[in-house]
JSON list of C-alpha atoms in Angstrom, two decimals:
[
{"chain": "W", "resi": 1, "resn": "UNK", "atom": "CA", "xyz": [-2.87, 15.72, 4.35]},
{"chain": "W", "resi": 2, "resn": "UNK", "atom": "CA", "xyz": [-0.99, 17.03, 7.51]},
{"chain": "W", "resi": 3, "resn": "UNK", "atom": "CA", "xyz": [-4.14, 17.49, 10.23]},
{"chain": "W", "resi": 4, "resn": "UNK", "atom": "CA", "xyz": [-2.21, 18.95, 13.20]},
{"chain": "W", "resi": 5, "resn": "UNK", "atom": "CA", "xyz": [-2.33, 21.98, 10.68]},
{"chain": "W", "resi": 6, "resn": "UNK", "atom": "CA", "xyz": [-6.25, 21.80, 10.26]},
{"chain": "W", "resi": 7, "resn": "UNK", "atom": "CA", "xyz": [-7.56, 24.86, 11.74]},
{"chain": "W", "resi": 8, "resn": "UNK", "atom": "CA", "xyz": [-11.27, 25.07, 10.99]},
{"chain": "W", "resi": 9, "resn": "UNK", "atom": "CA", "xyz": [-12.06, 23.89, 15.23]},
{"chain": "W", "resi": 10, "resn": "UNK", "atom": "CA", "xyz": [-10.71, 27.88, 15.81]},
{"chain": "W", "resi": 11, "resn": "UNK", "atom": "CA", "xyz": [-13.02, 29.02, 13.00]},
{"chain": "W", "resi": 12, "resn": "UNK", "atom": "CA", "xyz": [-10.16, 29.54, 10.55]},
{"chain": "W", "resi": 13, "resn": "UNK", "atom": "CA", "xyz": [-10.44, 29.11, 7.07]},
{"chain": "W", "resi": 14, "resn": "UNK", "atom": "CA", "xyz": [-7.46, 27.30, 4.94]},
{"chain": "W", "resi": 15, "resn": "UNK", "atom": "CA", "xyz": [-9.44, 27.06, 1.57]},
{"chain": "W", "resi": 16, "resn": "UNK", "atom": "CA", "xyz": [-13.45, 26.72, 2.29]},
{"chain": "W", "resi": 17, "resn": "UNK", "atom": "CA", "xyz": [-14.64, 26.71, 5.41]},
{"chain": "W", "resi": 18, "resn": "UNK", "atom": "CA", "xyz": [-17.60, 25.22, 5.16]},
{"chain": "W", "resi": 19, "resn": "UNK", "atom": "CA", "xyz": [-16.38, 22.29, 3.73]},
{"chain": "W", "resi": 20, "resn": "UNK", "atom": "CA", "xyz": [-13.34, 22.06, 6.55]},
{"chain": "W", "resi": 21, "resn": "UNK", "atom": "CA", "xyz": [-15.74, 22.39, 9.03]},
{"chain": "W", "resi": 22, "resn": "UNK", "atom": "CA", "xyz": [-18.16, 19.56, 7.84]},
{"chain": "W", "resi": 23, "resn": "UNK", "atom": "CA", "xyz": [-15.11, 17.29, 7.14]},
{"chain": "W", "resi": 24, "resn": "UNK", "atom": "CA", "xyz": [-12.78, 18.81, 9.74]},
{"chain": "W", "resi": 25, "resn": "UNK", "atom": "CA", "xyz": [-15.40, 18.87, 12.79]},
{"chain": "W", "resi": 26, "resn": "UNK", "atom": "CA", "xyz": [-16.39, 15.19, 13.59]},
{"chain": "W", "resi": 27, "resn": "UNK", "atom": "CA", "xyz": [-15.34, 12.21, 15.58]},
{"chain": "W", "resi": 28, "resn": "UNK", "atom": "CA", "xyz": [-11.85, 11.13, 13.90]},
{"chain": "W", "resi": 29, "resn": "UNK", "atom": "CA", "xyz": [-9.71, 7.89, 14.97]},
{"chain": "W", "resi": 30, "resn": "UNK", "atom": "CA", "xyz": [-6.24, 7.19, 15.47]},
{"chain": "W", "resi": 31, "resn": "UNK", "atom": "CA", "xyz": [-5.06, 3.88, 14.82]},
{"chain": "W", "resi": 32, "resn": "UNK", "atom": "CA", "xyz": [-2.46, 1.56, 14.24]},
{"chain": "W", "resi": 33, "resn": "UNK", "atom": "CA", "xyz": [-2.60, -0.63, 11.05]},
{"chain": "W", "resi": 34, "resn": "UNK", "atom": "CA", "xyz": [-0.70, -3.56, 9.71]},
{"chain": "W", "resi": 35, "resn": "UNK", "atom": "CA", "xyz": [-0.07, -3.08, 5.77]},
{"chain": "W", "resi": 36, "resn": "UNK", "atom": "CA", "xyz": [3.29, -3.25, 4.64]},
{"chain": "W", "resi": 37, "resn": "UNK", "atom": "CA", "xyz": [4.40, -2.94, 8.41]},
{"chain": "W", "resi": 38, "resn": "UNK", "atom": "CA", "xyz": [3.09, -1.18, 11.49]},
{"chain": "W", "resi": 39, "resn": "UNK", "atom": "CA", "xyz": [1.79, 2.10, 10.90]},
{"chain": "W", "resi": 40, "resn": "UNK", "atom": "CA", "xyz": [-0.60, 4.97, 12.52]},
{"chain": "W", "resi": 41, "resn": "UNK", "atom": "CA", "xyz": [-3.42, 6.56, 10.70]},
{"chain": "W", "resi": 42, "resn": "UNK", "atom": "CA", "xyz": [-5.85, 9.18, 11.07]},
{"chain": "W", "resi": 43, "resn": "UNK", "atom": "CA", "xyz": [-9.34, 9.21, 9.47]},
{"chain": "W", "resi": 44, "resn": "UNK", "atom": "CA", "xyz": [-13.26, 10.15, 10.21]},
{"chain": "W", "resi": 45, "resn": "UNK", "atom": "CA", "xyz": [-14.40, 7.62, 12.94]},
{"chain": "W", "resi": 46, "resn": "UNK", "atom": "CA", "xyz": [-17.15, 6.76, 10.40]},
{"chain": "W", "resi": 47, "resn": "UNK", "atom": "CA", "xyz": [-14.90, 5.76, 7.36]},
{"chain": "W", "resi": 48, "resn": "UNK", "atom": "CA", "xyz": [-13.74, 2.88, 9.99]},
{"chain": "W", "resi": 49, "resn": "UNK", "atom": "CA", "xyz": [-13.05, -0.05, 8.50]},
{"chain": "W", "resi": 50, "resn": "UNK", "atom": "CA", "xyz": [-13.32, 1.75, 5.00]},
{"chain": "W", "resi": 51, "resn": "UNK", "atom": "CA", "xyz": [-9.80, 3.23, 5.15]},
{"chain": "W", "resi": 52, "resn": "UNK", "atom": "CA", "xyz": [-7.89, 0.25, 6.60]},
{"chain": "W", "resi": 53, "resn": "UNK", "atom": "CA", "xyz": [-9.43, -1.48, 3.66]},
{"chain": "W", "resi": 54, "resn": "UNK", "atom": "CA", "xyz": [-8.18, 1.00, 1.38]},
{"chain": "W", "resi": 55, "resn": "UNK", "atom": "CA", "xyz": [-4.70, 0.72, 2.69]},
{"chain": "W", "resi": 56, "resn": "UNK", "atom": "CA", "xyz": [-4.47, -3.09, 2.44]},
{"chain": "W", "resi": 57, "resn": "UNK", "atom": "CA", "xyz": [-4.30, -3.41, 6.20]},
{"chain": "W", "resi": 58, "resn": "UNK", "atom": "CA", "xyz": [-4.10, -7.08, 7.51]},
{"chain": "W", "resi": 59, "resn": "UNK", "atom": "CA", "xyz": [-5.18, -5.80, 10.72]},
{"chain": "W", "resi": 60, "resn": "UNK", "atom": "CA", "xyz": [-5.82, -2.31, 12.60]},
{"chain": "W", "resi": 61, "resn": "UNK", "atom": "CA", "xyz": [-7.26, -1.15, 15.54]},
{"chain": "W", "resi": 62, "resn": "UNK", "atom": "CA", "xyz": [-8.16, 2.12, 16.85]},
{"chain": "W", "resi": 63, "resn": "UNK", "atom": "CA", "xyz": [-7.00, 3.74, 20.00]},
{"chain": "W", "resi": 64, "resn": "UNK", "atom": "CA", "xyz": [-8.26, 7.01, 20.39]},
{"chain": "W", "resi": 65, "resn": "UNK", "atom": "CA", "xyz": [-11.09, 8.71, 19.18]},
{"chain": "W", "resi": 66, "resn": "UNK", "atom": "CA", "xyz": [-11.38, 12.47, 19.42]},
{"chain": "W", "resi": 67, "resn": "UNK", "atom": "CA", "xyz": [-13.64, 15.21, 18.34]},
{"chain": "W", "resi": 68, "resn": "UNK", "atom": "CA", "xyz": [-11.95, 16.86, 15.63]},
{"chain": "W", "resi": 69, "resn": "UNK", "atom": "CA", "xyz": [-9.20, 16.50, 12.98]},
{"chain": "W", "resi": 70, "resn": "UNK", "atom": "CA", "xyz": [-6.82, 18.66, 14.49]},
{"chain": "W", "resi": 71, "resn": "UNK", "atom": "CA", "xyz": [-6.59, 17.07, 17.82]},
{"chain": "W", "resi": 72, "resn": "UNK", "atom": "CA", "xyz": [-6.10, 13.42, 15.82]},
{"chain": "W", "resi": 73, "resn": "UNK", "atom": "CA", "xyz": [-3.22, 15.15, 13.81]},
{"chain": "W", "resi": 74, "resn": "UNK", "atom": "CA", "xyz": [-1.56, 16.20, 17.25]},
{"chain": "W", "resi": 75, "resn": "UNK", "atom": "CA", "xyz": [-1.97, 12.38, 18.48]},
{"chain": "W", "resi": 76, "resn": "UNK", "atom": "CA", "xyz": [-0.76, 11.15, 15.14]},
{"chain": "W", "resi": 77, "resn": "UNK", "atom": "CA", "xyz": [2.38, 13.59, 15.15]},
{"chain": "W", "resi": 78, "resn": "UNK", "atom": "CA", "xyz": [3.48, 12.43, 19.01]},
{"chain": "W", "resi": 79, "resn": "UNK", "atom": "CA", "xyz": [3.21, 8.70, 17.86]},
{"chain": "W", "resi": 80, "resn": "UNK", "atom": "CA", "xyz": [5.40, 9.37, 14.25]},
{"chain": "W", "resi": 81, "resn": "UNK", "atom": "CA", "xyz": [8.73, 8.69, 16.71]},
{"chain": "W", "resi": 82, "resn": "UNK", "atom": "CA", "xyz": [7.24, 5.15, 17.29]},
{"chain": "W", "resi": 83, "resn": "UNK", "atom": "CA", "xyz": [5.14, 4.47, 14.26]},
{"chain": "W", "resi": 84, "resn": "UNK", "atom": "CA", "xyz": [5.59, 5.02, 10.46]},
{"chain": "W", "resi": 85, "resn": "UNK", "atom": "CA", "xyz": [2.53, 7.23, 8.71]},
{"chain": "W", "resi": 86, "resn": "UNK", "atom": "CA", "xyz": [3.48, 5.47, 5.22]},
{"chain": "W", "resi": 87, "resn": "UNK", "atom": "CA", "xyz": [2.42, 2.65, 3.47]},
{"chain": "W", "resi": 88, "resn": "UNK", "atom": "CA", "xyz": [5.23, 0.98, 1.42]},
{"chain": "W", "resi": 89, "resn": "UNK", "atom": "CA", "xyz": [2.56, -0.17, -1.21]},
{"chain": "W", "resi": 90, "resn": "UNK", "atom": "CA", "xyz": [5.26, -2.54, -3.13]},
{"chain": "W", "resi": 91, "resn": "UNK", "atom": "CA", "xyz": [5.65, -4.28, -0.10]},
{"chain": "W", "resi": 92, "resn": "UNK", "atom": "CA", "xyz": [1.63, -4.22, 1.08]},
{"chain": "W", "resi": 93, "resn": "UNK", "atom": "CA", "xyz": [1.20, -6.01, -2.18]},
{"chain": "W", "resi": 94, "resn": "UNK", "atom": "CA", "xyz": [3.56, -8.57, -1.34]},
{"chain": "W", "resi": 95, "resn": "UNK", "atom": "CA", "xyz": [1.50, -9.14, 1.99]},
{"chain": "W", "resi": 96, "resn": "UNK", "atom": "CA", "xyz": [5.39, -9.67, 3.09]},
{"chain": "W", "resi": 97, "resn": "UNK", "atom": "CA", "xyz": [4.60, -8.46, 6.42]},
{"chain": "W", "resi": 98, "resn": "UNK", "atom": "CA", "xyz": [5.81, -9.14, 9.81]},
{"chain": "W", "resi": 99, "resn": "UNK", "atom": "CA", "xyz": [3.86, -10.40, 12.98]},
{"chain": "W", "resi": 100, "resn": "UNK", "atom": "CA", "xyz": [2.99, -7.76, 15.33]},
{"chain": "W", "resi": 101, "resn": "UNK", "atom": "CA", "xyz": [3.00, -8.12, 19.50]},
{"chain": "W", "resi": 102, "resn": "UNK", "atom": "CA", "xyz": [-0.37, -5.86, 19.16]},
{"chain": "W", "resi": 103, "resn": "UNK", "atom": "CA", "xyz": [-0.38, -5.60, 22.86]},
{"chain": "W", "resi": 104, "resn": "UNK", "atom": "CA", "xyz": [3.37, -4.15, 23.19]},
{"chain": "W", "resi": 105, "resn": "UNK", "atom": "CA", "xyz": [2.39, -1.88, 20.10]},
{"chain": "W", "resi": 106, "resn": "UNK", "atom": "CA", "xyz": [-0.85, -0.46, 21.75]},
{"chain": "W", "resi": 107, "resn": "UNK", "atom": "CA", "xyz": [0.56, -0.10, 25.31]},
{"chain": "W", "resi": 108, "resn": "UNK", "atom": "CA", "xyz": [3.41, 2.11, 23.21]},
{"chain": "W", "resi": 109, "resn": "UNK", "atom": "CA", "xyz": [1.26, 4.70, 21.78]},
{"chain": "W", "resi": 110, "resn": "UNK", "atom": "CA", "xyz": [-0.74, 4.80, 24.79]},
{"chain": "W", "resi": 111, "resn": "UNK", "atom": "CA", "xyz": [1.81, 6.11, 26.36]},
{"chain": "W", "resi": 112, "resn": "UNK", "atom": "CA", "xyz": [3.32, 8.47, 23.87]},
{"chain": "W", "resi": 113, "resn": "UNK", "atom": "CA", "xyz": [0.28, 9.82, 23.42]},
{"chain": "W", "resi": 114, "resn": "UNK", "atom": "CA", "xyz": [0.51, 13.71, 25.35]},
{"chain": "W", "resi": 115, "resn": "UNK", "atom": "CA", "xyz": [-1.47, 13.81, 28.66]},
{"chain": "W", "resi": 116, "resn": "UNK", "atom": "CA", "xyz": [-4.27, 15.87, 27.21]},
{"chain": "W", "resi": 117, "resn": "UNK", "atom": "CA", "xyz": [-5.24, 13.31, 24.93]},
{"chain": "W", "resi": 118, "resn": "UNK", "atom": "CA", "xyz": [-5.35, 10.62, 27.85]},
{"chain": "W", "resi": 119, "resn": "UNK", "atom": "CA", "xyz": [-9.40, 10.29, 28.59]},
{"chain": "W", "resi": 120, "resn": "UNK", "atom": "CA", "xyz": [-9.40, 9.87, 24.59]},
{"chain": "W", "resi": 121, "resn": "UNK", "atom": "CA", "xyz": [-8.41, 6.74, 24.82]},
{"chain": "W", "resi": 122, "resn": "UNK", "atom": "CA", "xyz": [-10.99, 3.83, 23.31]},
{"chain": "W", "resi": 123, "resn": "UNK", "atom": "CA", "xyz": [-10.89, 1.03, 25.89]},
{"chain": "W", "resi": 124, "resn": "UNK", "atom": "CA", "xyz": [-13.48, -1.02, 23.89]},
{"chain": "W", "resi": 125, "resn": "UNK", "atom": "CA", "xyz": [-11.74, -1.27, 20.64]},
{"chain": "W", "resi": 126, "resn": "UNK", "atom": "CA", "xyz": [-10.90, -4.35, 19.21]},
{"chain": "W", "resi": 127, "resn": "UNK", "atom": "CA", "xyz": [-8.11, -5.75, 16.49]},
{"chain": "W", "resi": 128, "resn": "UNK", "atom": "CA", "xyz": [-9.97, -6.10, 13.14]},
{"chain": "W", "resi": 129, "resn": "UNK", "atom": "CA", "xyz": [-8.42, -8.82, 10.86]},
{"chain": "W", "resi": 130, "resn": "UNK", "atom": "CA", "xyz": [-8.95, -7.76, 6.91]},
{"chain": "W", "resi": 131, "resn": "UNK", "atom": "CA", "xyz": [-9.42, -10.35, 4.59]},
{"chain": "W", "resi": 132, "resn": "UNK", "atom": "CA", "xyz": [-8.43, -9.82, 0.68]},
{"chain": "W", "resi": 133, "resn": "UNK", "atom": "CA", "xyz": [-9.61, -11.69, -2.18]},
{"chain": "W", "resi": 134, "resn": "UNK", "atom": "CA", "xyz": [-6.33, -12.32, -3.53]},
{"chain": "W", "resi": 135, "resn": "UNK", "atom": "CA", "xyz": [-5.49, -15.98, -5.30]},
{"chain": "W", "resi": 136, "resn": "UNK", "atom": "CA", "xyz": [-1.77, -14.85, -5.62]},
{"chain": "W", "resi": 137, "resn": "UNK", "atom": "CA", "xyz": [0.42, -11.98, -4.82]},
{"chain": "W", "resi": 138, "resn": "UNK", "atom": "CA", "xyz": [3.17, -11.06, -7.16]},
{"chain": "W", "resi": 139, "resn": "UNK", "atom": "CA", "xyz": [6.78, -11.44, -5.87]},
{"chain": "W", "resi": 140, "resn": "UNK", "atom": "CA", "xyz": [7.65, -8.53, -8.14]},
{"chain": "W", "resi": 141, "resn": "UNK", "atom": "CA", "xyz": [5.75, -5.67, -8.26]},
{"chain": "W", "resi": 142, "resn": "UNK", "atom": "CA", "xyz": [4.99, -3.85, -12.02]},
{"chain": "W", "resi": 143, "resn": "UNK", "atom": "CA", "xyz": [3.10, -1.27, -11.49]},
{"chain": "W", "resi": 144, "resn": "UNK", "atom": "CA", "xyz": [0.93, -0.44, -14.58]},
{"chain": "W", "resi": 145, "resn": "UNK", "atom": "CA", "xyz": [0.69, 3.39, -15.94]},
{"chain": "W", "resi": 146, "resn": "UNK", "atom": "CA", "xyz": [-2.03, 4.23, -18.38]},
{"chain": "W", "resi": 147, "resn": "UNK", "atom": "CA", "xyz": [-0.39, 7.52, -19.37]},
{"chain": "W", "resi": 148, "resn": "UNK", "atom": "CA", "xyz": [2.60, 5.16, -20.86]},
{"chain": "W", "resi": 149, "resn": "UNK", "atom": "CA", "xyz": [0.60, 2.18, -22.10]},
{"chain": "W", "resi": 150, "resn": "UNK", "atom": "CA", "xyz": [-2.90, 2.80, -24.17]},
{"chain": "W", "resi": 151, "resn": "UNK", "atom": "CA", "xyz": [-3.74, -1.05, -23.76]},
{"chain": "W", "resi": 152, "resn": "UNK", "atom": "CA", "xyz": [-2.97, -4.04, -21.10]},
{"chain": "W", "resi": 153, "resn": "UNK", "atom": "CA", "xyz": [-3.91, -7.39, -21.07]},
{"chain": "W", "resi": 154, "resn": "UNK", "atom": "CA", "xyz": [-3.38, -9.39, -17.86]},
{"chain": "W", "resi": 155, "resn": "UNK", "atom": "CA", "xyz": [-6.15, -12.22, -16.11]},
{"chain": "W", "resi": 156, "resn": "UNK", "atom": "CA", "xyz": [-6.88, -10.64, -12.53]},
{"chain": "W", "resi": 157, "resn": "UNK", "atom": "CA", "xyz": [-5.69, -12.74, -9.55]},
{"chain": "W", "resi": 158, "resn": "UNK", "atom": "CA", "xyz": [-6.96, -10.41, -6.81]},
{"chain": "W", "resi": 159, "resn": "UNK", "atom": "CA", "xyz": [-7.74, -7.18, -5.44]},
{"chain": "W", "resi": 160, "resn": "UNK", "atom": "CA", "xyz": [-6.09, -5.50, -2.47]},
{"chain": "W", "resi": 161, "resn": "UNK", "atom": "CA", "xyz": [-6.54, -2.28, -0.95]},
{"chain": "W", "resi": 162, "resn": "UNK", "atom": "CA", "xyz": [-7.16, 0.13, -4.11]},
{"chain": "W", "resi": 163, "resn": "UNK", "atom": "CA", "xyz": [-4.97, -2.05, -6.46]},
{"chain": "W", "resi": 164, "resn": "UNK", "atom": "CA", "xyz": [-5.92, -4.90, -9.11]},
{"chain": "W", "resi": 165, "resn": "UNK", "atom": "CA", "xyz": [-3.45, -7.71, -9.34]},
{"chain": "W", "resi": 166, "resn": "UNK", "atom": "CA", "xyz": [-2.69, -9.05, -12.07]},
{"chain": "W", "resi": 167, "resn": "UNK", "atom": "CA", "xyz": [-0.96, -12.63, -13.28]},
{"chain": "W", "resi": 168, "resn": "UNK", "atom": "CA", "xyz": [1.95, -10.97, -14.94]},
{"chain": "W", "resi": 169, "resn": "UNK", "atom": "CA", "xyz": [2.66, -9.36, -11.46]},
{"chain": "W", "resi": 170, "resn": "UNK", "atom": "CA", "xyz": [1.45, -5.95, -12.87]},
{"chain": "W", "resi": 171, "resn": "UNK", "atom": "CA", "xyz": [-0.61, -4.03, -10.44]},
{"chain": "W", "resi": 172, "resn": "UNK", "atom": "CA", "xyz": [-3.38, -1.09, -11.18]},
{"chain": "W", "resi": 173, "resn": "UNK", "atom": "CA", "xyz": [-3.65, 1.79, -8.36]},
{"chain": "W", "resi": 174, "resn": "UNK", "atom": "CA", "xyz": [-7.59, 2.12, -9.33]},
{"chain": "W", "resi": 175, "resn": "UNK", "atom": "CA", "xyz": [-7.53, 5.42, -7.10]},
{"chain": "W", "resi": 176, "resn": "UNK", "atom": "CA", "xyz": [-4.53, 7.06, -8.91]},
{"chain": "W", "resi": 177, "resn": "UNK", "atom": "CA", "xyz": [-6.63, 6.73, -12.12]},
{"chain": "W", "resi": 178, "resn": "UNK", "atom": "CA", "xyz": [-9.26, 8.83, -11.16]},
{"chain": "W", "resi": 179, "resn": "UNK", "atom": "CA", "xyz": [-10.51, 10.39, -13.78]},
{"chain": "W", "resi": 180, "resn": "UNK", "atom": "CA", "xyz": [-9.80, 8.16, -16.71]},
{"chain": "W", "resi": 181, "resn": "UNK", "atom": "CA", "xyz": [-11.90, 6.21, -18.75]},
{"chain": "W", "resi": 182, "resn": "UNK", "atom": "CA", "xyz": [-11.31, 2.76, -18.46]},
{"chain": "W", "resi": 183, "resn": "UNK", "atom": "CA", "xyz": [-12.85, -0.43, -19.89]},
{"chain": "W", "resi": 184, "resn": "UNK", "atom": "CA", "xyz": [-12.17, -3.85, -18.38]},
{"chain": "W", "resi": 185, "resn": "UNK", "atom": "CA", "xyz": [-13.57, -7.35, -20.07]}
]
């Protein structure tokens, strides 16, 4: 969750160490990502464009790539004074968003990012624009707990991110569900 704390790059262990270092110890990203609002993110480079997806983002780009989790975390902590790392997800469902001057935004982190992480930078990165197959958003969010309801009926309007819309403006977080048994018809 937090990987300016990751320590498997000095060999350290926090729970299994061969696990961190397999996750921990590859190419990971730093971007900025349009959801709810502008936001910056950290992930594997090679779960690019799965994550953005995940989040709902309208549109992300990345602008630094570095070789470990740790060193992302530290670029991701020295851009939290300009950037959110949340996604309100009531509002991401709403796709009430605002327009973003992408070029003000990415000349911003650039330079808050510490000098170290400088000749990180990716030069060649471009804005990705996320398209969701959604045939209408609900003004009011509901958000649907299985734990409280056994059974739901709704007609699916469109997926977003890891949600299910449905027509009654109740949403499903598919990924909070993990775990259940579920059957859809």
């Amino acid at each position: 969750m937090r990987p300016e704390l990751s320590k498997a790059h000095l060999g350290e262990e926090d729970r299994d160490l061969e696990y961190e270092k397999k996750v921990q110890l590859q190419p990971h990203s730093v971007y900025l990502a349009l959801s709810s609002h502008l936001k910056v993110g950290v992930t594997r480079k090679n779960q690019i464009p799965t994550r953005w997806i995940d989040q709902g983002a309208h549109q992300a780009i990345a602008i630094l790539e570095v070789p470990n989790r740790y060193l992302a975390g530290v670029a991701e902590v020295s851009l939290k004074d300009y950037f959110s790392d949340k996604t309100n997800w009531r509002k991401m469902l709403q796709k009430n968003h605002e327009e973003v001057p992408w070029d003000q935004a990415i000349k911003k982190a650039i330079e808050a990012l510490p000098k170290d992480l400088k000749p990180c930078i990716t030069n060649n990165s471009q804005l990705t624009e996320m398209q969701f197959p959604v045939l209408k958003y609900p003004e009011k969010v509901k958000s649907l707990n299985l734990e409280k309801e056994i059974s739901y009926t709704g007609l699916l309007k469109g997926i977003k991110g890891q949600y299910l819309i449905f027509d009654d403006q109740t949403v499903f977080n598919v990924r909070s569900n993990e775990g259940l048994v579920v059957s859809i018809s």
